[in-house]
Each structure stands twice: as structure tokens, then as C-alpha cells.
Amino acid sequence: MFNPAGVCAILISYLSFTKFSQILKGKSSFIPVPAKYAGPTRYKWSNVVGSFVHAIIVAVLGCYCFYTTPEYLKDRVTTYTTLGEVITGIFAGYTIYDTVDLLKYQGFSATWPVLVHHILLTYIGVGYFLYHHYFQGYLILACFAEINSIFLHGRMLLLMYGTPKNSLLFKVNNAVNICSFLTCRLGSFTVLMFLLHEDCNATSSLWCCGINLFSLILFGISVVLLCRVLRSDFLSRRKDTNVDEDDVIINNNANSTKSE
């Protein structure tokens, strides 16, 4: 059964991110809009800002929940907290908003990798967590990947605002981005896949295989994204310090890791 806290969190999250996006796209935006994205492509900037805010919220709440409930380490299947339910609801509500936003402004053909990610991870995975109250510990552990999402989307925002790649700010963010990518994102996915092997007896073999498949797909997407970021920021021979449109596309297509 769905918990009222989780359902309320989904609704509040969806409505909040939708309203926030409308404000960013409107004339009364309280955040300066990059000149390059002040026209028809403003939706790209507003989408990244929303992803950045979502990553901060989920990362902070996830770390706090894990810190205050160490039982997640011992029992990742049946350990349950209301805060964990709320975090799950926030994640689901944001994903619903993001799906609607992507379909509205970019269409399915341009965003299908992200939409497939949302379907696999949220509508199937998170839906299962919310309804059965099982495997909540895995979702809380997965929130550590959102720490990397902060710097990953931060990188994209810096590029959108025209920050040169040779600037100190970009270099510092890039260094933290790569380190957190290896530890928080790829590291957490590796740990999750290892732990899933131990907990497979807590659910059906079909569902266990499905979760492992989802994890492998997300891990593969993350590796590809990491390679593209490394190639763009460290292996490219070009010395142009202006905003590279390909860099924006790289991160826009990876929206979550979005947030993942």
C-alpha cells in the first residue's frame, strides 16, 4: 500500500518543480538568464537549474537519512523510515515533472535515453519501493550519486554562463566532479550491485534479475558519460575557452543521473 507521506511528497515535489520551472521561464525569473539561452532555448537552462536544485535536495536529505538511520547498512530490504519515504516521493515527483518538461519542449526522439532511464528507475523501481516498502535502503544509498549530480550539473551551468574552461572556478568544479563521479556515482552503483547479489533471496528471481539489469544499464550509461566528460575537458586538444555546444548536449542528455 502507498503511504500518505510518499504520495504527498510526490504531489508537492511535482507541483513545486513545475512552478519553479514556470518562474524561470517567465519574465519574473529571480535568477539571471545566460544571454545565449534567453531566447527559444531558455527551457534548456531552466531544466538544468531544476536538476541542479533537485540534486542538492536529494543529496542532502539522503545523506542525513543515512546518517540518522545506520540500520540501512545491515538491513537494506526491510528497514523503513518516513524520511526515506519522503525522499522517494521527492525523487518520483521530480522525475514526473522532468518527463513532462522533456516531452513538451524536446519530444521523445531527442530525449528517449533519459525517458527510458526514468521509466526503468522511477516508474518501475521507485514505484515498487513506494508500494511494497521494500528495498528502501537501496534508494537511500543511491542518493549518494546525487552528490556527483550537483557538480555535474554545476559544470553545465558554468558552461551555459560562459565560464572559460581554463578558469579556476571551472577547474575546481571539474576536479570535484571527476572525483565524486568515481566515488559517489560509480562507487555507489558498484556497491549496490554487490549488495543486490546478497539480498536477492528477499524477492522473486524475476524482480531480482530486473533490478540487476537496471543497475547494469545505469552503470553503463554513467561510464559512457564519464568518458565523454573526460574527453571534452581533459583529452581535447582544442584550446577554445568559449562555451562548447557539444559540452552542453553531453550533460543535457545525462540529466540524472539525472541525478542520477
Tab-separated table of C-alpha atoms in Angstrom:
chain	number	residue	atom	x	y	z
A	1	MET	CA	0.000	0.000	0.000
A	2	PHE	CA	1.107	3.528	-0.726
A	3	ASN	CA	1.990	5.596	2.341
A	4	PRO	CA	0.264	9.025	2.524
A	5	ALA	CA	3.643	10.658	3.218
A	6	GLY	CA	5.059	9.278	-0.013
A	7	VAL	CA	2.017	10.277	-2.069
A	8	CYS	CA	2.024	13.812	-0.629
A	9	ALA	CA	5.759	14.106	-1.313
A	10	ILE	CA	5.193	13.116	-4.946
A	11	LEU	CA	2.462	15.715	-5.440
A	12	ILE	CA	4.311	18.510	-3.635
A	13	SER	CA	7.541	17.722	-5.479
A	14	TYR	CA	5.871	17.653	-8.896
A	15	LEU	CA	3.926	20.861	-8.322
A	16	SER	CA	6.926	22.664	-6.797
A	17	PHE	CA	9.323	21.828	-9.626
A	18	THR	CA	6.654	22.653	-12.205
A	19	LYS	CA	6.025	26.069	-10.623
A	20	PHE	CA	9.749	26.687	-10.230
A	21	SER	CA	10.263	25.923	-13.926
A	22	GLN	CA	7.445	28.299	-14.890
A	23	ILE	CA	9.052	31.088	-12.864
A	24	LEU	CA	12.442	30.500	-14.505
A	25	LYS	CA	10.863	30.589	-17.953
A	26	GLY	CA	8.840	33.713	-17.180
A	27	LYS	CA	9.760	37.375	-17.130
A	28	SER	CA	9.917	37.447	-13.332
A	29	SER	CA	12.799	34.984	-13.031
A	30	PHE	CA	14.902	35.850	-9.976
A	31	ILE	CA	17.967	34.116	-11.449
A	32	PRO	CA	19.893	35.841	-14.261
A	33	VAL	CA	19.441	34.034	-17.566
A	34	PRO	CA	22.522	33.444	-19.759
A	35	ALA	CA	22.295	35.597	-22.885
A	36	LYS	CA	22.722	32.537	-25.088
A	37	TYR	CA	19.659	30.913	-23.510
A	38	ALA	CA	17.418	33.954	-23.206
A	39	GLY	CA	15.528	33.041	-26.379
A	40	PRO	CA	13.762	29.901	-27.580
A	41	THR	CA	16.311	27.604	-25.863
A	42	ARG	CA	15.587	29.002	-22.409
A	43	TYR	CA	13.894	25.726	-21.471
A	44	LYS	CA	17.314	24.001	-21.559
A	45	TRP	CA	18.695	26.371	-18.949
A	46	SER	CA	15.611	26.141	-16.728
A	47	ASN	CA	15.697	22.336	-16.931
A	48	VAL	CA	19.332	22.226	-15.807
A	49	VAL	CA	18.670	24.657	-12.941
A	50	GLY	CA	15.809	22.423	-11.802
A	51	SER	CA	18.057	19.362	-11.988
A	52	PHE	CA	20.737	21.197	-10.006
A	53	VAL	CA	18.284	22.130	-7.241
A	54	HIS	CA	16.849	18.594	-7.171
A	55	ALA	CA	20.343	17.111	-6.826
A	56	ILE	CA	21.122	19.347	-3.829
A	57	ILE	CA	17.841	18.499	-2.070
A	58	VAL	CA	18.055	14.728	-2.592
A	59	ALA	CA	21.792	14.547	-1.800
A	60	VAL	CA	21.440	16.453	1.479
A	61	LEU	CA	18.316	14.593	2.627
A	62	GLY	CA	19.735	11.229	1.528
A	63	CYS	CA	22.984	11.716	3.439
A	64	TYR	CA	21.092	12.917	6.511
A	65	CYS	CA	18.710	9.960	6.356
A	66	PHE	CA	21.594	7.513	6.014
A	67	TYR	CA	23.465	9.172	8.895
A	68	THR	CA	20.472	9.069	11.258
A	69	THR	CA	19.464	5.520	10.255
A	70	PRO	CA	22.625	3.350	10.157
A	71	GLU	CA	20.342	0.292	10.105
A	72	TYR	CA	20.269	0.723	6.319
A	73	LEU	CA	23.748	-0.806	6.230
A	74	LYS	CA	22.634	-4.017	7.942
A	75	ASP	CA	19.135	-4.390	6.511
A	76	ARG	CA	18.595	-2.682	3.209
A	77	VAL	CA	15.411	-4.590	2.406
A	78	THR	CA	13.004	-4.091	5.306
A	79	THR	CA	14.416	-1.008	7.072
A	80	TYR	CA	11.861	1.750	6.643
A	81	THR	CA	11.666	5.418	7.702
A	82	THR	CA	9.184	8.158	6.929
A	83	LEU	CA	12.025	10.412	5.779
A	84	GLY	CA	13.123	7.718	3.355
A	85	GLU	CA	9.560	7.597	2.035
A	86	VAL	CA	9.544	11.381	1.595
A	87	ILE	CA	12.880	11.294	-0.268
A	88	THR	CA	11.499	8.604	-2.561
A	89	GLY	CA	8.425	10.756	-3.181
A	90	ILE	CA	10.525	13.842	-3.963
A	91	PHE	CA	12.576	11.818	-6.435
A	92	ALA	CA	9.457	10.408	-8.106
A	93	GLY	CA	7.706	13.790	-8.280
A	94	TYR	CA	10.738	15.429	-9.859
A	95	THR	CA	11.028	12.638	-12.429
A	96	ILE	CA	7.375	13.053	-13.425
A	97	TYR	CA	7.942	16.803	-13.858
A	98	ASP	CA	11.113	16.192	-15.867
A	99	THR	CA	9.366	13.692	-18.137
A	100	VAL	CA	6.593	16.177	-18.907
A	101	ASP	CA	9.090	19.006	-19.427
A	102	LEU	CA	11.283	16.998	-21.808
A	103	LEU	CA	8.361	15.716	-23.856
A	104	LYS	CA	6.841	19.194	-24.077
A	105	TYR	CA	9.947	21.038	-25.272
A	106	GLN	CA	12.153	18.418	-26.918
A	107	GLY	CA	9.991	15.430	-27.830
A	108	PHE	CA	10.558	11.714	-27.448
A	109	SER	CA	13.086	11.219	-30.254
A	110	ALA	CA	15.514	13.760	-28.785
A	111	THR	CA	15.241	12.588	-25.172
A	112	TRP	CA	14.440	8.884	-25.311
A	113	PRO	CA	17.588	7.798	-23.379
A	114	VAL	CA	16.547	9.981	-20.431
A	115	LEU	CA	12.936	8.851	-20.673
A	116	VAL	CA	13.988	5.188	-20.708
A	117	HIS	CA	16.083	5.911	-17.616
A	118	HIS	CA	13.062	7.491	-15.909
A	119	ILE	CA	10.827	4.547	-16.798
A	120	LEU	CA	13.274	1.916	-15.575
A	121	LEU	CA	14.427	3.661	-12.427
A	122	THR	CA	11.395	5.607	-11.265
A	123	TYR	CA	8.113	4.287	-12.627
A	124	ILE	CA	9.184	0.665	-12.103
A	125	GLY	CA	11.855	0.770	-9.402
A	126	VAL	CA	10.675	3.634	-7.191
A	127	GLY	CA	7.054	2.609	-7.724
A	128	TYR	CA	7.915	-0.796	-6.289
A	129	PHE	CA	9.695	0.773	-3.310
A	130	LEU	CA	6.771	3.074	-2.538
A	131	TYR	CA	4.092	0.414	-2.829
A	132	HIS	CA	5.783	-2.515	-1.054
A	133	HIS	CA	8.029	-0.541	1.353
A	134	TYR	CA	10.880	-2.888	0.435
A	135	PHE	CA	14.451	-2.081	-0.624
A	136	GLN	CA	14.238	1.487	0.686
A	137	GLY	CA	17.839	1.181	1.817
A	138	TYR	CA	18.994	0.825	-1.768
A	139	LEU	CA	17.321	4.061	-2.785
A	140	ILE	CA	18.935	5.905	0.125
A	141	LEU	CA	22.340	4.518	-0.839
A	142	ALA	CA	21.684	5.569	-4.435
A	143	CYS	CA	21.206	9.150	-3.214
A	144	PHE	CA	24.981	9.375	-2.876
A	145	ALA	CA	25.114	9.536	-6.683
A	146	GLU	CA	23.263	12.850	-6.429
A	147	ILE	CA	26.338	14.345	-4.758
A	148	ASN	CA	28.060	13.976	-8.106
A	149	SER	CA	24.986	15.332	-9.902
A	150	ILE	CA	25.476	18.646	-8.078
A	151	PHE	CA	28.886	19.155	-9.689
A	152	LEU	CA	27.891	17.541	-12.980
A	153	HIS	CA	25.037	19.986	-13.461
A	154	GLY	CA	27.177	22.716	-11.943
A	155	ARG	CA	29.651	22.096	-14.765
A	156	MET	CA	26.904	22.555	-17.308
A	157	LEU	CA	25.664	25.767	-15.708
A	158	LEU	CA	29.193	27.169	-15.741
A	159	LEU	CA	29.404	26.445	-19.459
A	160	MET	CA	25.996	27.986	-20.062
A	161	TYR	CA	27.103	31.171	-18.320
A	162	GLY	CA	30.225	31.284	-20.482
A	163	THR	CA	32.775	30.380	-17.809
A	164	PRO	CA	36.123	29.630	-19.531
A	165	LYS	CA	37.403	26.087	-19.098
A	166	ASN	CA	40.798	27.419	-18.010
A	167	SER	CA	39.298	29.447	-15.155
A	168	LEU	CA	39.990	28.417	-11.558
A	169	LEU	CA	36.293	28.004	-10.784
A	170	PHE	CA	35.753	25.602	-13.677
A	171	LYS	CA	38.918	23.629	-12.879
A	172	VAL	CA	37.972	23.219	-9.206
A	173	ASN	CA	34.421	22.147	-10.072
A	174	ASN	CA	35.790	19.771	-12.698
A	175	ALA	CA	38.206	18.131	-10.276
A	176	VAL	CA	35.460	17.596	-7.685
A	177	ASN	CA	33.129	16.410	-10.458
A	178	ILE	CA	35.530	13.675	-11.605
A	179	CYS	CA	36.379	12.569	-8.049
A	180	SER	CA	32.729	12.409	-6.999
A	181	PHE	CA	31.866	10.669	-10.270
A	182	LEU	CA	34.284	7.843	-9.484
A	183	THR	CA	33.390	7.556	-5.791
A	184	CYS	CA	29.809	8.690	-5.290
A	185	ARG	CA	28.288	7.629	-8.627
A	186	LEU	CA	30.254	4.666	-9.974
A	187	GLY	CA	31.261	3.611	-6.481
A	188	SER	CA	27.690	3.590	-5.170
A	189	PHE	CA	26.439	1.670	-8.233
A	190	THR	CA	29.185	-0.934	-7.756
A	191	VAL	CA	28.324	-1.362	-4.072
A	192	LEU	CA	24.607	-1.573	-4.871
A	193	MET	CA	25.120	-4.329	-7.447
A	194	PHE	CA	27.271	-6.281	-5.000
A	195	LEU	CA	24.720	-5.935	-2.192
A	196	LEU	CA	21.841	-6.861	-4.502
A	197	HIS	CA	23.501	-10.216	-5.041
A	198	GLU	CA	23.294	-10.830	-1.284
A	199	ASP	CA	19.662	-9.703	-0.938
A	200	CYS	CA	18.170	-11.422	-3.980
A	201	ASN	CA	16.606	-14.090	-1.764
A	202	ALA	CA	14.330	-11.377	-0.303
A	203	THR	CA	12.361	-11.054	-3.539
A	204	SER	CA	11.421	-13.046	-6.615
A	205	SER	CA	14.154	-14.167	-9.003
A	206	LEU	CA	12.469	-12.247	-11.853
A	207	TRP	CA	12.427	-8.983	-9.931
A	208	CYS	CA	15.993	-9.564	-8.762
A	209	CYS	CA	17.161	-10.037	-12.341
A	210	GLY	CA	15.286	-6.899	-13.332
A	211	ILE	CA	16.935	-4.793	-10.622
A	212	ASN	CA	20.373	-6.102	-11.576
A	213	LEU	CA	19.688	-5.327	-15.236
A	214	PHE	CA	18.576	-1.784	-14.371
A	215	SER	CA	21.735	-1.295	-12.307
A	216	LEU	CA	23.966	-2.526	-15.132
A	217	ILE	CA	22.269	-0.189	-17.607
A	218	LEU	CA	22.685	2.801	-15.281
A	219	PHE	CA	26.304	1.842	-14.626
A	220	GLY	CA	26.972	1.614	-18.362
A	221	ILE	CA	25.358	4.999	-19.017
A	222	SER	CA	27.476	6.532	-16.263
A	223	VAL	CA	30.708	5.085	-17.715
A	224	VAL	CA	29.876	6.478	-21.161
A	225	LEU	CA	29.092	9.889	-19.654
A	226	LEU	CA	32.348	9.893	-17.682
A	227	CYS	CA	34.336	9.086	-20.835
A	228	ARG	CA	32.668	11.918	-22.721
A	229	VAL	CA	33.340	14.423	-19.955
A	230	LEU	CA	36.971	13.304	-19.689
A	231	ARG	CA	37.415	13.565	-23.446
A	232	SER	CA	35.850	17.021	-23.525
A	233	ASP	CA	37.651	18.548	-20.549
A	234	PHE	CA	40.980	16.725	-20.376
A	235	LEU	CA	41.729	14.931	-23.634
A	236	SER	CA	40.576	17.509	-26.176
A	237	ARG	CA	43.381	19.331	-27.968
A	238	ARG	CA	41.284	22.383	-28.658
A	239	LYS	CA	42.265	25.479	-26.721
A	240	ASP	CA	38.977	27.298	-27.201
A	241	THR	CA	37.774	28.510	-23.810
A	242	ASN	CA	34.341	29.534	-25.027
A	243	VAL	CA	31.199	27.565	-24.393
A	244	ASP	CA	31.151	24.401	-26.482
A	245	GLU	CA	27.642	23.423	-27.530
A	246	ASP	CA	28.651	19.763	-27.505
A	247	ASP	CA	29.512	20.061	-23.824
A	248	VAL	CA	26.020	21.318	-23.086
A	249	ILE	CA	24.492	18.452	-25.040
A	250	ILE	CA	26.641	15.924	-23.192
A	251	ASN	CA	25.244	16.966	-19.833
A	252	ASN	CA	21.731	17.670	-21.054
A	253	ASN	CA	21.397	14.121	-22.318
A	254	ALA	CA	22.577	12.844	-18.958
A	255	ASN	CA	20.064	14.642	-16.893
A	256	SER	CA	20.135	12.291	-13.759
A	257	THR	CA	21.764	10.869	-13.227
A	258	LYS	CA	19.803	12.842	-13.731
A	259	SER	CA	20.689	12.794	-10.946
A	260	GLU	CA	21.150	10.212	-11.279
